[in-house]
């Protein structure tokens, strides 16, 4: 059929299901997307195609009976082969020779979303950093005066009970000053030298394992040995990655079979913050924990954002600042059962 030849050449995924959502047709783009043949797809129900999805399945099931079409934007999908993507999905009830059917269009928006999100996060980070730095300086000035006055008062007092009060003022002032210093972020430029990314990851792994020798969390290493030593501040990269790994480790504390995967790869011609780099090291920290709550995913790298009752929410913010100082980028994808932080570091071979 002429219409089928057109649909077969459309780059978006096209599926047609019956009223019970059993697949009766899939175009080549759908085969490629799901990594399944038409014959295999036709053995499945639409809901079986995904390990995880954020679309409203109940609404999809009611589309044919109610004859109402609708579109869902920015849908998070994880296919059976663990491929994660963001997509726009349109569901349209139609009539076919098989009776009432549902036409499903899946249009991936990963690249568009990635570029717009990177630009948005970068601008928000710069704006929030300037705001926080201005606020932090305003706090530090009177805080220094309070601490100084408490020290003078402490020297003038003979009553031990009153001296305990001044000591509390001094210790709490120091605590606030340390918090403000952390909010201000790293106060020195990278001290660059030739470093090895796998050496850093191994140091982090050993540290985490030594901190809790009774832990049942399994570390999996999937390294690309072709990544060369390159120019970096090893201490800063270590701190940035350690913050990410600690988050993954803490997310797995109540999980019976926790697993953290260290994966490294090398990429050619990667664009980061609008600049193309000939070679880029890609470091992934993957855990099989419960996933990051949806309500904080878009603000994950903002200061003071945390799900921990005793956390400051500064770890990932500091990691982002340190990676940015290396002209790199840090990105996160998460769904129940998997959280994946990806760090992109341009490979500079100049010593």
Coordinates of C-alpha atoms in Angstrom, one line a residue:
X1 CA 0.0 0.0 0.0
X2 CA 1.1 3.5 -0.8
X3 CA 0.2 4.8 2.7
X4 CA 2.2 2.0 4.3
X5 CA 5.3 2.8 2.2
X6 CA 5.1 6.4 3.5
X7 CA 4.8 5.3 7.1
X8 CA 7.7 2.8 6.7
X9 CA 9.9 5.8 5.7
X10 CA 9.0 8.0 8.7
X11 CA 11.8 8.5 11.2
X12 CA 9.4 8.5 14.2
X13 CA 8.3 5.2 15.7
X14 CA 4.8 4.2 14.5
X15 CA 2.9 1.5 16.3
X16 CA -0.7 0.3 15.7
X17 CA -2.4 -1.7 18.4
X18 CA -5.9 -3.2 18.8
X19 CA -8.3 -2.1 21.6
X20 CA -6.5 -4.3 24.1
X21 CA -3.1 -2.7 23.1
X22 CA -1.7 -5.8 21.4
X23 CA 0.6 -4.6 18.7
X24 CA -0.6 -5.3 15.1
X25 CA 1.8 -3.1 13.2
X26 CA 5.3 -1.5 13.7
X27 CA 7.3 0.5 11.2
X28 CA 11.1 0.0 10.7
X29 CA 11.8 3.0 13.0
X30 CA 10.0 1.2 15.8
X31 CA 11.9 -2.0 15.1
X32 CA 15.2 0.0 15.4
X33 CA 14.0 1.8 18.5
X34 CA 13.0 -1.3 20.4
X35 CA 15.7 -3.5 18.9
X36 CA 12.9 -6.1 18.1
X37 CA 11.6 -7.4 14.8
X38 CA 8.0 -6.8 13.7
X39 CA 7.2 -10.5 14.3
X40 CA 8.5 -10.2 17.9
X41 CA 6.7 -6.9 18.5
X42 CA 3.4 -8.4 17.3
X43 CA 3.7 -11.0 20.1
X44 CA 3.7 -8.3 22.8
X45 CA 1.3 -5.9 24.4
X46 CA 2.3 -2.2 24.3
X47 CA 2.9 -2.0 28.1
X48 CA 5.4 -4.9 27.8
X49 CA 7.7 -2.9 25.7
X50 CA 9.1 -0.8 28.6
X51 CA 10.9 -1.6 31.8
X52 CA 9.8 1.8 33.0
X53 CA 7.7 4.6 31.6
X54 CA 6.2 7.8 32.9
X55 CA 3.1 8.0 30.6
X56 CA -0.4 7.4 32.0
X57 CA -1.1 3.8 31.0
X58 CA -4.7 4.0 32.2
X59 CA -5.3 6.9 29.9
X60 CA -3.8 5.0 27.0
X61 CA -6.1 2.0 27.8
X62 CA -9.1 4.3 27.7
X63 CA -8.2 6.0 24.4
X64 CA -10.0 3.5 22.1
X65 CA -13.2 3.1 24.2
X66 CA -13.5 6.9 24.6
X67 CA -12.3 7.7 21.1
X68 CA -10.1 10.5 22.6
X69 CA -6.7 11.3 21.2
X70 CA -4.0 13.0 23.3
X71 CA -0.3 13.8 23.4
X72 CA 2.1 13.4 26.3
X73 CA 5.3 15.5 26.2
X74 CA 8.7 14.8 27.9
X75 CA 7.9 11.2 28.6
X76 CA 10.7 9.1 30.2
X77 CA 11.0 5.7 28.6
X78 CA 13.3 2.7 29.4
X79 CA 13.1 0.0 26.8
X80 CA 13.6 -3.8 27.5
X81 CA 17.3 -3.4 26.6
X82 CA 17.8 -0.7 29.3
X83 CA 17.9 2.1 26.8
X84 CA 16.6 5.4 28.4
X85 CA 15.2 8.1 26.3
X86 CA 12.9 11.2 26.5
X87 CA 10.1 11.3 24.0
X88 CA 6.9 12.9 22.9
X89 CA 4.0 10.4 22.4
X90 CA 0.8 10.9 20.5
X91 CA -2.1 8.4 20.9
X92 CA -4.8 8.5 18.2
X93 CA -7.8 6.1 18.0
X94 CA -8.4 5.0 14.3
X95 CA -10.4 2.5 12.3
X96 CA -8.6 -0.3 10.5
X97 CA -9.7 -3.6 8.8
X98 CA -9.0 -5.2 12.2
X99 CA -11.6 -2.9 13.9
X100 CA -11.0 -0.1 16.4
X101 CA -7.3 0.5 16.8
X102 CA -4.8 2.9 18.4
X103 CA -2.1 4.7 16.4
X104 CA 0.9 5.5 18.6
X105 CA 3.6 7.9 17.5
X106 CA 6.9 8.1 19.5
X107 CA 9.1 11.0 18.7
X108 CA 12.4 11.1 20.6
X109 CA 13.5 14.5 21.9
X110 CA 16.7 13.5 23.6
X111 CA 19.0 15.8 21.7
X112 CA 16.7 18.8 21.9
X113 CA 16.1 18.2 25.6
X114 CA 19.8 17.7 26.3
X115 CA 20.8 21.0 24.6
X116 CA 18.0 23.0 26.2
X117 CA 18.6 21.5 29.6
X118 CA 22.3 22.0 29.5
X119 CA 21.8 25.7 28.6
X120 CA 19.2 26.1 31.3
X121 CA 21.2 24.4 34.0
X122 CA 24.3 26.4 33.1
X123 CA 22.5 29.7 33.3
X124 CA 20.7 28.8 36.5
X125 CA 23.9 27.6 38.1
X126 CA 25.6 30.9 37.2
X127 CA 22.7 32.9 38.5
X128 CA 22.4 30.9 41.8
X129 CA 26.1 31.0 42.3
X130 CA 26.2 34.8 42.1
X131 CA 23.2 35.1 44.4
X132 CA 24.7 32.7 46.9
X133 CA 28.1 34.3 46.9
X134 CA 26.6 37.7 47.4
X135 CA 24.5 36.4 50.3
X136 CA 27.4 34.5 51.8
X137 CA 29.6 37.6 51.9
X138 CA 26.8 39.5 53.6
X139 CA 26.5 36.8 56.2
X140 CA 30.3 36.4 56.8
X141 CA 30.8 40.1 57.7
X142 CA 28.4 40.3 60.7
X143 CA 29.3 36.7 61.6
X144 CA 32.9 37.7 62.1
X145 CA 31.8 40.6 64.3
X146 CA 29.7 38.3 66.4
X147 CA 32.5 35.8 66.8
X148 CA 35.0 38.6 67.7
X149 CA 32.7 40.1 70.3
X150 CA 32.1 36.7 71.8
X151 CA 35.9 36.1 72.1
X152 CA 36.4 39.5 73.8
X153 CA 33.5 38.8 76.2
X154 CA 34.9 35.3 77.0
X155 CA 38.2 36.9 78.1
X156 CA 36.4 39.4 80.4
X157 CA 34.3 36.8 82.1
X158 CA 35.3 34.8 85.2
X159 CA 32.0 32.9 85.7
X160 CA 32.5 29.5 84.1
X161 CA 28.8 29.1 83.3
X162 CA 28.8 32.4 81.3
X163 CA 32.0 31.4 79.6
X164 CA 30.2 28.2 78.4
X165 CA 27.7 30.5 76.7
X166 CA 30.4 32.5 74.9
X167 CA 32.0 29.2 73.8
X168 CA 28.7 28.1 72.3
X169 CA 28.5 31.4 70.4
X170 CA 32.1 31.0 69.1
X171 CA 31.6 27.3 68.0
X172 CA 28.3 28.0 66.3
X173 CA 29.8 31.0 64.5
X174 CA 32.6 28.7 63.3
X175 CA 30.0 26.2 62.1
X176 CA 28.1 28.8 60.1
X177 CA 31.4 30.2 58.7
X178 CA 32.3 26.7 57.4
X179 CA 28.9 26.3 55.9
X180 CA 29.2 29.7 54.1
X181 CA 32.7 28.7 52.9
X182 CA 31.2 25.5 51.4
X183 CA 28.4 27.5 49.8
X184 CA 31.0 29.8 48.2
X185 CA 32.5 26.6 46.6
X186 CA 36.2 25.9 45.7
X187 CA 38.3 29.0 46.3
X188 CA 41.2 28.0 44.1
X189 CA 41.8 27.4 40.4
X190 CA 42.7 23.8 39.2
X191 CA 46.3 22.8 39.8
X192 CA 46.7 20.8 36.6
X193 CA 49.1 18.0 35.9
X194 CA 48.9 14.7 34.0
X195 CA 46.5 12.3 35.8
X196 CA 44.9 8.9 35.3
X197 CA 41.1 8.7 35.6
X198 CA 41.2 5.0 36.5
X199 CA 43.6 5.5 39.3
X200 CA 41.2 8.1 40.8
X201 CA 38.2 5.7 40.5
X202 CA 40.2 2.9 42.2
X203 CA 41.2 5.2 45.0
X204 CA 37.5 6.1 45.5
X205 CA 36.4 2.5 45.4
X206 CA 39.0 1.5 48.0
X207 CA 38.0 4.4 50.3
X208 CA 34.3 3.5 50.2
X209 CA 35.0 -0.2 50.8
X210 CA 37.3 0.6 53.8
X211 CA 34.8 3.0 55.4
X212 CA 32.3 0.1 55.6
X213 CA 33.9 -3.3 55.5
X214 CA 30.6 -5.1 56.3
X215 CA 28.8 -3.6 53.3
X216 CA 27.3 -6.0 50.8
X217 CA 27.4 -3.4 48.0
X218 CA 29.2 -4.8 44.9
X219 CA 31.5 -2.6 42.8
X220 CA 31.6 -3.5 39.1
X221 CA 34.5 -2.0 37.0
X222 CA 34.0 -1.6 33.2
X223 CA 37.0 0.4 32.2
X224 CA 38.2 1.5 28.7
X225 CA 42.0 0.9 28.9
X226 CA 42.5 3.2 25.8
X227 CA 41.8 6.3 27.8
X228 CA 45.3 8.0 28.2
X229 CA 46.6 10.1 31.1
X230 CA 45.5 13.7 30.5
X231 CA 45.8 17.2 32.0
X232 CA 43.6 17.6 35.1
X233 CA 43.6 18.6 38.8
X234 CA 43.5 15.1 40.3
X235 CA 42.4 16.3 43.7
X236 CA 39.4 18.2 42.3
X237 CA 38.4 15.4 39.9
X238 CA 38.7 13.0 42.9
X239 CA 36.5 15.2 45.1
X240 CA 33.9 15.6 42.3
X241 CA 33.6 11.9 41.6
X242 CA 33.7 11.0 45.3
X243 CA 30.7 13.1 46.0
X244 CA 28.7 11.3 43.3
X245 CA 29.9 7.8 44.5
X246 CA 28.9 8.7 48.1
X247 CA 25.4 9.6 46.9
X248 CA 25.1 6.3 45.1
X249 CA 26.5 4.4 48.1
X250 CA 24.1 6.1 50.5
X251 CA 21.1 5.4 48.2
X252 CA 21.9 1.6 48.4
X253 CA 22.2 1.4 52.2
X254 CA 18.8 -0.4 52.6
X255 CA 19.1 -2.5 49.5
X256 CA 19.9 -6.2 49.7
X257 CA 21.8 -6.6 46.4
X258 CA 23.3 -3.1 45.9
X259 CA 25.6 -2.6 42.9
X260 CA 27.7 0.4 41.8
X261 CA 29.2 0.3 38.3
X262 CA 32.2 2.4 37.3
X263 CA 32.2 2.7 33.5
X264 CA 34.6 4.7 31.4
X265 CA 34.6 5.3 27.6
X266 CA 36.3 7.6 25.2
X267 CA 34.3 9.8 22.7
X268 CA 35.3 11.7 19.6
X269 CA 34.1 15.2 18.7
X270 CA 31.9 15.7 21.8
X271 CA 30.3 19.1 22.2
X272 CA 30.4 20.5 25.8
X273 CA 28.9 23.9 26.6
X274 CA 28.9 24.8 22.9
X275 CA 32.6 23.9 22.4
X276 CA 33.6 20.8 20.4
X277 CA 36.5 18.6 21.8
X278 CA 38.5 16.2 19.8
X279 CA 38.6 13.6 22.6
X280 CA 36.5 13.3 25.7
X281 CA 36.6 10.9 28.6
X282 CA 33.1 9.7 29.7
X283 CA 32.8 8.4 33.2
X284 CA 29.6 6.8 34.4
X285 CA 28.6 6.1 38.0
X286 CA 25.6 3.7 37.9
X287 CA 23.7 2.3 40.8
X288 CA 20.7 0.0 41.0
X289 CA 19.0 2.0 43.9
X290 CA 15.5 3.3 44.1
X291 CA 16.2 6.3 41.8
X292 CA 16.1 10.0 42.5
X293 CA 12.7 11.4 43.4
X294 CA 11.1 13.1 40.4
X295 CA 10.4 16.4 42.3
X296 CA 14.1 17.1 42.7
X297 CA 15.6 15.7 39.4
X298 CA 15.6 19.1 37.6
X299 CA 17.2 20.9 40.6
X300 CA 19.5 18.1 41.6
X301 CA 22.7 20.2 41.2
X302 CA 21.4 23.3 43.0
X303 CA 22.9 24.0 46.5
X304 CA 20.9 22.9 49.5
X305 CA 18.9 20.3 47.5
X306 CA 18.9 17.0 49.3
X307 CA 16.7 14.0 50.4
X308 CA 18.9 13.2 53.4
X309 CA 17.7 14.4 56.8
X310 CA 21.3 15.2 57.8
X311 CA 22.5 16.4 54.4
X312 CA 23.6 19.9 53.4
X313 CA 22.8 19.4 49.7
X314 CA 26.2 20.8 48.6
X315 CA 28.0 17.7 47.4
X316 CA 26.6 17.6 43.8
X317 CA 26.7 21.4 43.5
X318 CA 30.4 21.3 44.4
X319 CA 30.9 18.4 41.9
X320 CA 29.3 20.4 39.2
X321 CA 31.5 23.5 39.9
X322 CA 34.7 21.3 39.9
X323 CA 33.8 19.6 36.6
X324 CA 32.9 22.9 35.0
X325 CA 36.3 24.2 36.0
X326 CA 37.7 21.4 33.8
X327 CA 35.5 22.6 30.9
X328 CA 33.4 19.4 31.5
X329 CA 29.8 18.6 32.1
X330 CA 27.9 16.3 34.6
X331 CA 24.6 14.9 33.7
X332 CA 22.1 12.6 35.5
X333 CA 19.4 10.2 34.3
X334 CA 17.3 8.3 36.9
X335 CA 14.4 6.0 37.1
X336 CA 13.3 3.3 39.7
X337 CA 16.1 0.7 39.8
X338 CA 18.8 2.7 38.1
X339 CA 20.5 6.1 38.5
X340 CA 23.3 7.0 36.1
X341 CA 25.6 10.0 36.6
X342 CA 27.7 10.8 33.5
X343 CA 30.8 13.0 33.7
X344 CA 32.3 14.4 30.5
X345 CA 35.9 15.5 30.8
X346 CA 37.8 16.9 27.7
X347 CA 41.0 15.1 27.2
X348 CA 43.9 17.6 27.1
X349 CA 47.2 15.8 26.4
X350 CA 49.4 18.8 26.9
X351 CA 51.5 18.6 30.0

